[in-house]
């Protein structure tokens, strides 16, 4: 596991700039500090979209499926194969992009340019990226580009399935089974805001999908057991927490169990009765 945060969160080890990066190999019971590269310009990089967001200190971090590579999405994305002792720029990846790691093949990473729609793939553990033709996503992705660190990133990779990707867009939910070369819109009647994966239903190979979304005039927590073709609401009017849902995560070990981060009421979880 890897994490990125700021000192007020109180977990991890502070770097030279006061921010934190850390990794864990015991399911989060303990954390080891990661060295953070200094900005190439010698100073911080403030987001042009949000002055409260520092693109350097708030940079997301991700890990390859095999745990061999850490990738830090600073304005110029960098990778490390020695647990942060050294960082190297990712060749071929334009600035300000945020890669996503494949959840099965440790060599595969993906990235999309929200401005141009260009699709990039790495087959060497994030060391280099190359543009790959992609079709099926909306022609305009600018509105789907996150401009705040707490917004869920729209591109997600499916656990246990190489090349299997989902993209949560304002234009709908899109799925690719070939590493992003082809996307198809999945019309399940739910306007999805956040998406995650849980243990597959009995007899199925693909994980269950969990989402925060709106169906008709009802906003809530939903689950799909058929890859997004249909959705069932799994919370009720007594468990809405002000509808201020901040994050959602499915449990990979227990079918139907889902964790939801609320705004001020902590993290709650539910599972089928």
Tab-separated table of C-alpha atoms in Angstrom:
chain	number	residue	atom	x	y	z
A	1	UNK	CA	0.000	0.000	0.000
A	2	UNK	CA	1.105	3.573	-0.604
A	3	UNK	CA	-0.267	6.851	0.700
A	4	UNK	CA	0.118	10.551	0.113
A	5	UNK	CA	-1.092	13.204	2.518
A	6	UNK	CA	-0.432	16.405	4.421
A	7	UNK	CA	0.760	16.805	8.025
A	8	UNK	CA	-2.648	17.590	9.539
A	9	UNK	CA	-3.716	14.020	8.817
A	10	UNK	CA	-1.296	12.910	11.530
A	11	UNK	CA	-0.189	9.667	9.878
A	12	UNK	CA	3.042	8.817	8.106
A	13	UNK	CA	6.385	10.578	8.117
A	14	UNK	CA	6.996	14.170	7.154
A	15	UNK	CA	9.314	14.933	4.266
A	16	UNK	CA	11.575	17.942	3.807
A	17	UNK	CA	8.611	20.065	2.663
A	18	UNK	CA	6.215	19.054	5.466
A	19	UNK	CA	4.183	16.703	3.276
A	20	UNK	CA	3.989	12.952	3.752
A	21	UNK	CA	4.573	9.909	1.586
A	22	UNK	CA	4.672	6.413	2.998
A	23	UNK	CA	4.283	2.746	2.111
A	24	UNK	CA	3.173	-0.342	3.988
A	25	UNK	CA	3.686	-4.051	3.427
A	26	UNK	CA	1.552	-5.226	6.377
A	27	UNK	CA	-1.906	-4.007	5.340
A	28	UNK	CA	-1.439	-0.584	6.893
A	29	UNK	CA	-0.477	-1.682	10.413
A	30	UNK	CA	2.802	0.189	10.053
A	31	UNK	CA	4.168	2.721	7.574
A	32	UNK	CA	7.641	3.397	6.218
A	33	UNK	CA	8.572	6.894	5.011
A	34	UNK	CA	9.193	7.579	1.344
A	35	UNK	CA	11.594	10.184	0.048
A	36	UNK	CA	9.864	12.832	-2.049
A	37	UNK	CA	11.624	14.456	-5.024
A	38	UNK	CA	12.060	18.205	-4.939
A	39	UNK	CA	10.205	20.256	-7.561
A	40	UNK	CA	12.194	20.742	-10.748
A	41	UNK	CA	11.626	24.503	-10.506
A	42	UNK	CA	12.782	24.644	-6.907
A	43	UNK	CA	9.353	25.717	-5.644
A	44	UNK	CA	5.806	24.444	-5.282
A	45	UNK	CA	3.392	24.167	-8.200
A	46	UNK	CA	-0.007	25.683	-7.433
A	47	UNK	CA	-2.935	24.389	-9.458
A	48	UNK	CA	-4.267	26.935	-11.981
A	49	UNK	CA	-7.765	25.607	-11.245
A	50	UNK	CA	-7.669	25.812	-7.456
A	51	UNK	CA	-5.182	27.970	-5.509
A	52	UNK	CA	-5.684	25.748	-2.442
A	53	UNK	CA	-4.300	22.733	-4.302
A	54	UNK	CA	-0.534	22.346	-4.466
A	55	UNK	CA	0.267	20.012	-7.365
A	56	UNK	CA	3.518	19.001	-5.678
A	57	UNK	CA	2.634	18.500	-2.011
A	58	UNK	CA	-0.842	17.119	-2.825
A	59	UNK	CA	0.428	14.784	-5.554
A	60	UNK	CA	-1.286	11.360	-5.643
A	61	UNK	CA	0.839	8.231	-5.414
A	62	UNK	CA	0.118	4.776	-6.808
A	63	UNK	CA	1.747	1.365	-6.839
A	64	UNK	CA	2.075	-1.223	-9.594
A	65	UNK	CA	0.119	-4.463	-9.328
A	66	UNK	CA	3.256	-6.382	-8.356
A	67	UNK	CA	4.410	-3.762	-5.835
A	68	UNK	CA	7.682	-3.183	-7.687
A	69	UNK	CA	7.126	0.422	-8.777
A	70	UNK	CA	5.775	3.515	-7.059
A	71	UNK	CA	4.535	6.336	-9.273
A	72	UNK	CA	4.102	9.888	-7.998
A	73	UNK	CA	1.833	12.195	-10.005
A	74	UNK	CA	3.744	15.433	-9.507
A	75	UNK	CA	3.406	17.909	-12.414
A	76	UNK	CA	6.120	15.864	-14.144
A	77	UNK	CA	5.190	12.283	-13.233
A	78	UNK	CA	8.041	10.262	-11.704
A	79	UNK	CA	8.579	6.609	-10.769
A	80	UNK	CA	10.706	4.783	-8.216
A	81	UNK	CA	11.820	1.163	-8.034
A	82	UNK	CA	13.741	1.553	-4.757
A	83	UNK	CA	10.991	2.637	-2.372
A	84	UNK	CA	11.503	6.337	-2.952
A	85	UNK	CA	15.238	6.581	-2.480
A	86	UNK	CA	15.406	7.870	-6.054
A	87	UNK	CA	12.829	9.108	-8.566
A	88	UNK	CA	13.008	9.181	-12.366
A	89	UNK	CA	10.718	11.089	-14.784
A	90	UNK	CA	8.337	8.957	-16.843
A	91	UNK	CA	9.446	9.211	-20.467
A	92	UNK	CA	6.817	10.161	-23.030
A	93	UNK	CA	4.125	11.283	-20.594
A	94	UNK	CA	3.024	14.939	-20.923
A	95	UNK	CA	3.007	17.070	-17.755
A	96	UNK	CA	-0.006	17.204	-15.427
A	97	UNK	CA	-1.289	13.742	-16.324
A	98	UNK	CA	-2.166	11.176	-13.668
A	99	UNK	CA	-1.463	7.512	-14.480
A	100	UNK	CA	-3.512	4.556	-13.286
A	101	UNK	CA	-1.947	1.159	-12.593
A	102	UNK	CA	-3.357	-2.033	-14.039
A	103	UNK	CA	-4.660	-4.219	-11.192
A	104	UNK	CA	-3.153	-7.483	-12.491
A	105	UNK	CA	-0.149	-6.837	-14.752
A	106	UNK	CA	2.591	-4.964	-12.894
A	107	UNK	CA	4.066	-3.635	-16.120
A	108	UNK	CA	0.909	-1.880	-17.338
A	109	UNK	CA	-0.074	1.717	-16.599
A	110	UNK	CA	-2.592	3.976	-18.360
A	111	UNK	CA	-3.169	7.719	-18.606
A	112	UNK	CA	-5.605	10.007	-20.426
A	113	UNK	CA	-5.130	13.637	-21.400
A	114	UNK	CA	-8.372	15.380	-20.456
A	115	UNK	CA	-7.643	18.295	-22.795
A	116	UNK	CA	-6.800	16.400	-25.972
A	117	UNK	CA	-8.414	13.010	-25.344
A	118	UNK	CA	-5.079	11.294	-26.091
A	119	UNK	CA	-4.532	7.884	-24.497
A	120	UNK	CA	-1.132	6.746	-23.167
A	121	UNK	CA	0.030	3.276	-22.129
A	122	UNK	CA	3.162	2.004	-20.389
A	123	UNK	CA	4.244	-1.619	-20.774
A	124	UNK	CA	7.465	-1.308	-18.768
A	125	UNK	CA	6.317	-0.460	-15.260
A	126	UNK	CA	5.789	3.300	-15.866
A	127	UNK	CA	9.329	3.901	-17.074
A	128	UNK	CA	8.001	5.092	-20.432
A	129	UNK	CA	4.624	5.821	-22.007
A	130	UNK	CA	3.541	5.829	-25.637
A	131	UNK	CA	0.355	7.163	-27.266
A	132	UNK	CA	-2.120	4.438	-28.264
A	133	UNK	CA	-5.222	4.972	-30.427
A	134	UNK	CA	-8.358	4.919	-28.307
A	135	UNK	CA	-12.002	5.341	-29.218
A	136	UNK	CA	-15.351	5.317	-27.489
A	137	UNK	CA	-14.847	7.935	-24.768
A	138	UNK	CA	-16.742	11.256	-25.013
A	139	UNK	CA	-15.237	13.683	-27.491
A	140	UNK	CA	-14.854	16.272	-24.729
A	141	UNK	CA	-13.286	15.163	-21.424
A	142	UNK	CA	-12.420	18.571	-19.982
A	143	UNK	CA	-15.444	18.548	-17.663
A	144	UNK	CA	-14.355	15.195	-16.220
A	145	UNK	CA	-10.918	16.408	-15.156
A	146	UNK	CA	-10.654	16.614	-11.332
A	147	UNK	CA	-9.577	20.022	-10.061
A	148	UNK	CA	-9.447	19.177	-6.348
A	149	UNK	CA	-7.492	16.501	-4.514
A	150	UNK	CA	-10.557	15.086	-2.749
A	151	UNK	CA	-12.520	14.427	-5.947
A	152	UNK	CA	-12.598	10.766	-7.015
A	153	UNK	CA	-10.417	10.142	-10.041
A	154	UNK	CA	-12.631	9.028	-12.958
A	155	UNK	CA	-10.336	6.340	-14.438
A	156	UNK	CA	-10.236	3.049	-12.516
A	157	UNK	CA	-8.714	-0.364	-13.202
A	158	UNK	CA	-10.507	-3.595	-12.307
A	159	UNK	CA	-8.797	-5.840	-9.713
A	160	UNK	CA	-7.622	-9.179	-11.080
A	161	UNK	CA	-8.265	-8.349	-14.745
A	162	UNK	CA	-5.496	-6.983	-16.929
A	163	UNK	CA	-6.580	-4.306	-19.386
A	164	UNK	CA	-10.001	-3.925	-17.765
A	165	UNK	CA	-10.823	-0.249	-17.181
A	166	UNK	CA	-13.750	1.951	-16.196
A	167	UNK	CA	-14.202	5.674	-16.801
A	168	UNK	CA	-16.761	7.683	-14.811
A	169	UNK	CA	-17.833	10.609	-16.976
A	170	UNK	CA	-20.553	13.212	-16.764
A	171	UNK	CA	-21.623	11.727	-20.087
A	172	UNK	CA	-22.069	8.253	-18.566
A	173	UNK	CA	-20.169	5.176	-17.425
A	174	UNK	CA	-17.669	3.718	-19.897
A	175	UNK	CA	-15.900	0.330	-19.901
A	176	UNK	CA	-12.887	-1.074	-21.757
A	177	UNK	CA	-11.657	-4.671	-21.782
A	178	UNK	CA	-8.629	-4.074	-24.025
A	179	UNK	CA	-6.478	-1.602	-22.158
A	180	UNK	CA	-8.333	1.482	-23.308
A	181	UNK	CA	-8.186	0.911	-27.043
A	182	UNK	CA	-11.973	0.667	-27.144
A	183	UNK	CA	-14.501	2.008	-24.646
A	184	UNK	CA	-18.243	1.337	-24.636
A	185	UNK	CA	-20.880	3.272	-22.724
A	186	UNK	CA	-22.741	1.125	-20.184
A	187	UNK	CA	-26.328	2.331	-19.799
A	188	UNK	CA	-27.559	0.919	-16.516
A	189	UNK	CA	-29.918	3.735	-15.617
A	190	UNK	CA	-27.618	5.181	-12.948
A	191	UNK	CA	-25.783	8.493	-13.095
A	192	UNK	CA	-22.528	7.344	-11.461
A	193	UNK	CA	-20.430	9.797	-9.441
A	194	UNK	CA	-17.965	7.406	-7.734
A	195	UNK	CA	-17.192	3.778	-8.512
A	196	UNK	CA	-15.382	0.908	-6.815
A	197	UNK	CA	-15.127	-2.890	-6.820
A	198	UNK	CA	-15.983	-5.685	-4.401
A	199	UNK	CA	-15.860	-9.465	-4.239
A	200	UNK	CA	-17.609	-11.048	-7.253
A	201	UNK	CA	-21.040	-12.602	-6.821
A	202	UNK	CA	-21.132	-16.408	-6.524
A	203	UNK	CA	-20.245	-18.005	-9.839
A	204	UNK	CA	-19.049	-14.749	-11.410
A	205	UNK	CA	-15.539	-13.733	-12.405
A	206	UNK	CA	-15.960	-9.966	-12.577
A	207	UNK	CA	-16.092	-7.997	-9.306
A	208	UNK	CA	-19.325	-6.503	-8.056
A	209	UNK	CA	-19.520	-2.776	-8.715
A	210	UNK	CA	-20.388	-0.250	-6.015
A	211	UNK	CA	-21.317	3.326	-6.779
A	212	UNK	CA	-22.482	6.605	-5.378
A	213	UNK	CA	-24.977	7.858	-7.912
A	214	UNK	CA	-28.440	9.082	-8.794
A	215	UNK	CA	-31.263	6.949	-10.151
A	216	UNK	CA	-34.259	9.021	-11.108
A	217	UNK	CA	-34.521	11.560	-8.301
A	218	UNK	CA	-32.865	9.325	-5.669
A	219	UNK	CA	-29.182	9.799	-4.785
A	220	UNK	CA	-27.664	6.970	-2.810
A	221	UNK	CA	-25.409	3.921	-2.613
A	222	UNK	CA	-25.856	1.271	-5.314
A	223	UNK	CA	-24.485	-2.148	-6.303
A	224	UNK	CA	-24.339	-3.908	-9.648
A	225	UNK	CA	-23.710	-7.638	-10.046
A	226	UNK	CA	-23.779	-7.574	-13.865
A	227	UNK	CA	-21.015	-5.135	-14.804
A	228	UNK	CA	-23.150	-2.037	-14.595
A	229	UNK	CA	-26.051	-3.139	-16.775
A	230	UNK	CA	-28.416	-2.858	-13.802
A	231	UNK	CA	-28.168	-1.359	-10.317
A	232	UNK	CA	-29.903	-1.876	-6.975
A	233	UNK	CA	-29.987	0.679	-4.200
A	234	UNK	CA	-28.368	-0.744	-1.059
A	235	UNK	CA	-28.963	2.087	1.417
A	236	UNK	CA	-32.310	3.495	2.482
A	237	UNK	CA	-33.775	6.779	3.808
A	238	UNK	CA	-32.548	5.879	7.281
A	239	UNK	CA	-28.922	5.588	6.146
A	240	UNK	CA	-28.211	8.627	4.010
A	241	UNK	CA	-25.830	10.608	6.278
A	242	UNK	CA	-26.982	13.860	4.754
A	243	UNK	CA	-26.120	12.406	1.328
A	244	UNK	CA	-22.650	13.907	1.840
A	245	UNK	CA	-20.789	10.868	0.530
A	246	UNK	CA	-17.040	11.418	0.218
A	247	UNK	CA	-15.718	8.038	-0.953
A	248	UNK	CA	-16.793	4.443	-1.523
A	249	UNK	CA	-14.870	1.146	-1.425
A	250	UNK	CA	-15.991	-2.442	-1.871
A	251	UNK	CA	-14.582	-5.286	0.234
A	252	UNK	CA	-12.578	-7.760	-1.907
A	253	UNK	CA	-13.103	-10.634	0.564
A	254	UNK	CA	-16.782	-10.399	1.583
A	255	UNK	CA	-19.416	-10.243	-1.129
A	256	UNK	CA	-21.739	-7.275	-0.773
A	257	UNK	CA	-19.781	-5.495	1.952
A	258	UNK	CA	-19.160	-1.836	1.148
A	259	UNK	CA	-17.466	1.028	2.984
A	260	UNK	CA	-18.676	4.618	2.645
A	261	UNK	CA	-16.878	7.723	3.897
A	262	UNK	CA	-19.309	10.329	5.172
A	263	UNK	CA	-18.698	14.009	5.787
A	264	UNK	CA	-18.390	14.251	9.566
A	265	UNK	CA	-19.815	10.878	10.587
A	266	UNK	CA	-16.760	8.762	9.921
A	267	UNK	CA	-16.539	5.661	7.734
A	268	UNK	CA	-19.512	3.308	7.848
A	269	UNK	CA	-19.977	-0.101	6.271
A	270	UNK	CA	-22.912	-2.234	5.302
A	271	UNK	CA	-23.510	-5.702	3.931
A	272	UNK	CA	-26.502	-7.767	2.786
A	273	UNK	CA	-28.754	-9.100	5.528
